[in-house]
Amino acid sequence: TERWAGWSWLFVIAGFLGLIGPAISDFVDRRKAVMTFSAAAMFSYLLLGGAMLSGMSWGLVLTTWVLVLITTDWLIFTFMAGIIEVSDPRIAATHMGFYQSLQAISSTTLMVLLGQLILNLTNDSYGTLYLLAAAGPLIGYLLFKEMQLADSSEKNLKESSAGALIIPPDVKADRPS
């Protein structure tokens, strides 16, 4: 137990490194960043599954696991930053919070059940589970490829950091003067 507790700091650092993704996407096109992070997450899942199935040393498996954590955090956090650009800010506190809670509960339940089924069918082969988990970022990549997001390059970053509230033109028309 002490050995594993000693390594837990590594996962905390990986979580904080996940915050780099949205920062990168502030300077480049957010859609391209999300697509790139989807591909990186898919690749890291395949790498982890391959490392586990091929019997590589625990150090290499742990390194690929940290890569999975970082790339999936980049993807998740950048996607969350992108939601702001495609949703109406007036409903963020109610509908999006409700949607996010339901989505988190249902997807976690579904993934745990599917994971258990896969582990039961493969005699607890976590390598196979991670190889199959690469389908999630692949589906995300295909969906993000079709998304239309506003240009989130440096122009938007400068406007938002200067304290200006960015409101789409159709929302401005609805506000009383």
Coordinates of C-alpha atoms in Angstrom, one line a residue:
T1 CA 0.0 0.0 0.0
E2 CA 2.8 2.4 0.8
R3 CA 4.4 1.8 -2.5
W4 CA 1.3 2.8 -4.4
A5 CA 0.6 5.7 -2.1
G6 CA 4.1 6.9 -3.0
W7 CA 3.2 7.0 -6.7
S8 CA -0.1 8.8 -6.2
W9 CA 1.6 12.2 -6.7
L10 CA 2.2 11.2 -10.3
F11 CA -1.5 11.1 -11.0
V12 CA -2.1 14.4 -9.4
I13 CA 0.6 16.0 -11.5
A14 CA -0.9 14.3 -14.6
G15 CA -4.3 15.9 -13.7
F16 CA -2.8 19.3 -13.5
L17 CA -0.9 18.8 -16.8
G18 CA -4.3 18.2 -18.3
L19 CA -5.1 21.9 -17.9
I20 CA -2.6 22.7 -20.6
G21 CA -5.0 21.5 -23.3
P22 CA -7.5 24.4 -23.0
A23 CA -4.6 26.8 -22.7
I24 CA -3.2 25.6 -26.0
S25 CA -6.6 25.7 -27.6
D26 CA -6.9 29.4 -26.7
F27 CA -4.1 30.1 -29.1
V28 CA -5.1 27.8 -32.0
D29 CA -8.4 26.9 -33.5
R30 CA -10.4 25.1 -30.7
R31 CA -11.9 22.6 -33.2
K32 CA -8.5 21.5 -34.5
A33 CA -7.2 21.3 -30.9
V34 CA -10.0 19.0 -29.8
M35 CA -9.5 16.8 -32.9
T36 CA -5.8 16.7 -32.2
F37 CA -6.3 15.8 -28.6
S38 CA -8.9 13.1 -29.6
A39 CA -6.3 11.5 -31.9
A40 CA -3.7 11.7 -29.1
A41 CA -6.0 10.2 -26.6
M42 CA -6.9 7.4 -29.0
F43 CA -3.2 6.7 -29.7
S44 CA -2.4 6.7 -26.0
Y45 CA -5.2 4.2 -25.2
L46 CA -3.9 1.9 -28.0
L47 CA -0.3 2.3 -26.7
L48 CA -1.4 1.5 -23.1
G49 CA -3.4 -1.6 -24.2
G50 CA -0.5 -2.8 -26.3
A51 CA 1.9 -2.2 -23.5
M52 CA -0.3 -4.2 -21.1
L53 CA -0.9 -7.1 -23.5
S54 CA 2.7 -7.4 -24.6
G55 CA 3.9 -7.7 -21.0
M56 CA 6.1 -4.6 -20.9
S57 CA 7.7 -3.5 -17.6
W58 CA 5.5 -1.8 -15.1
G59 CA 7.5 1.4 -15.5
L60 CA 6.5 1.6 -19.2
V61 CA 2.9 0.7 -18.5
L62 CA 2.8 3.4 -15.8
T63 CA 4.3 5.9 -18.3
T64 CA 1.7 5.1 -20.9
W65 CA -1.0 5.3 -18.3
V66 CA 0.1 8.8 -17.4
L67 CA 0.1 9.7 -21.1
V68 CA -3.6 8.4 -21.2
L69 CA -4.5 10.6 -18.3
I70 CA -2.9 13.7 -19.7
T71 CA -4.3 13.4 -23.3
T72 CA -7.8 12.5 -22.1
D73 CA -7.7 15.5 -19.7
W74 CA -6.6 17.7 -22.6
L75 CA -9.5 16.4 -24.6
I76 CA -12.1 16.7 -21.8
F77 CA -11.1 20.1 -20.5
T78 CA -10.8 21.5 -24.1
F79 CA -14.2 20.2 -25.0
M80 CA -15.6 21.8 -21.9
A81 CA -14.1 25.1 -22.9
G82 CA -15.6 24.6 -26.4
I83 CA -19.1 24.0 -25.0
I84 CA -19.2 27.7 -24.0
E85 CA -18.8 28.7 -27.6
V86 CA -21.7 26.6 -28.8
S87 CA -24.2 27.0 -26.0
D88 CA -26.4 29.9 -25.0
P89 CA -24.9 31.5 -21.9
R90 CA -28.3 32.2 -20.5
I91 CA -29.1 28.5 -19.9
A92 CA -25.6 27.5 -18.6
A93 CA -26.5 27.6 -15.0
T94 CA -29.7 25.5 -15.3
H95 CA -29.9 23.3 -18.4
M96 CA -26.2 22.7 -18.9
G97 CA -25.7 21.8 -15.3
F98 CA -28.6 19.4 -15.3
Y99 CA -27.5 17.9 -18.6
Q100 CA -23.9 17.6 -17.4
S101 CA -25.0 15.8 -14.2
L102 CA -27.2 13.4 -16.1
Q103 CA -24.6 12.8 -18.7
A104 CA -21.9 12.1 -16.1
I105 CA -24.1 9.7 -14.2
S106 CA -25.3 7.8 -17.2
S107 CA -22.0 7.6 -19.1
T108 CA -20.2 6.5 -15.9
T109 CA -22.8 3.8 -15.3
L110 CA -22.7 2.7 -18.9
M111 CA -18.9 2.6 -19.1
V112 CA -18.6 0.7 -15.8
L113 CA -21.1 -1.9 -16.9
L114 CA -19.5 -2.3 -20.4
G115 CA -16.1 -2.4 -18.7
Q116 CA -17.2 -5.2 -16.4
L117 CA -18.7 -7.1 -19.3
I118 CA -15.5 -6.8 -21.3
L119 CA -13.4 -7.9 -18.4
N120 CA -15.7 -10.8 -17.7
L121 CA -15.5 -11.9 -21.4
T122 CA -11.7 -11.5 -21.7
N123 CA -10.8 -13.1 -18.3
D124 CA -9.8 -9.7 -16.8
S125 CA -7.7 -8.5 -19.7
Y126 CA -7.2 -4.8 -18.9
G127 CA -5.0 -4.5 -22.0
T128 CA -8.0 -5.5 -24.2
L129 CA -10.2 -3.1 -22.2
Y130 CA -7.9 -0.2 -23.0
L131 CA -7.6 -1.2 -26.6
L132 CA -11.4 -1.1 -26.9
A133 CA -11.4 2.2 -25.0
A134 CA -9.7 3.9 -27.9
A135 CA -13.1 3.8 -29.7
G136 CA -14.3 6.6 -27.4
P137 CA -11.8 9.2 -28.7
L138 CA -12.2 7.9 -32.2
I139 CA -16.0 8.6 -32.0
G140 CA -15.2 12.0 -30.5
Y141 CA -12.8 12.7 -33.4
L142 CA -15.4 11.9 -36.0
L143 CA -18.0 14.1 -34.2
F144 CA -15.6 17.0 -33.6
K145 CA -14.7 16.9 -37.3
E146 CA -18.3 17.9 -38.1
M147 CA -18.5 20.6 -35.4
Q148 CA -18.6 24.3 -36.3
L149 CA -17.0 26.4 -33.7
A150 CA -16.3 30.1 -33.7
D151 CA -12.7 31.1 -34.3
S152 CA -11.1 30.8 -30.8
S153 CA -7.7 32.0 -31.7
E154 CA -5.7 34.8 -30.2
K155 CA -8.4 37.4 -31.1
N156 CA -10.9 35.9 -28.7
L157 CA -8.3 35.4 -26.1
K158 CA -7.3 39.0 -26.2
E159 CA -11.0 40.1 -26.0
S160 CA -11.9 37.9 -23.1
S161 CA -8.7 38.7 -21.2
A162 CA -9.4 42.4 -21.6
G163 CA -12.6 42.0 -19.6
A164 CA -14.9 42.3 -22.6
L165 CA -17.9 40.0 -22.5
I166 CA -18.2 38.2 -25.8
I167 CA -21.9 37.9 -26.6
P168 CA -23.0 36.6 -30.0
P169 CA -25.0 39.1 -32.1
D170 CA -28.3 37.2 -31.9
V171 CA -28.1 37.3 -28.0
K172 CA -27.4 41.0 -28.0
A173 CA -30.7 41.6 -29.8
D174 CA -32.6 39.9 -27.1
R175 CA -31.2 42.0 -24.2
P176 CA -33.0 45.1 -23.1
S177 CA -30.9 48.4 -23.5

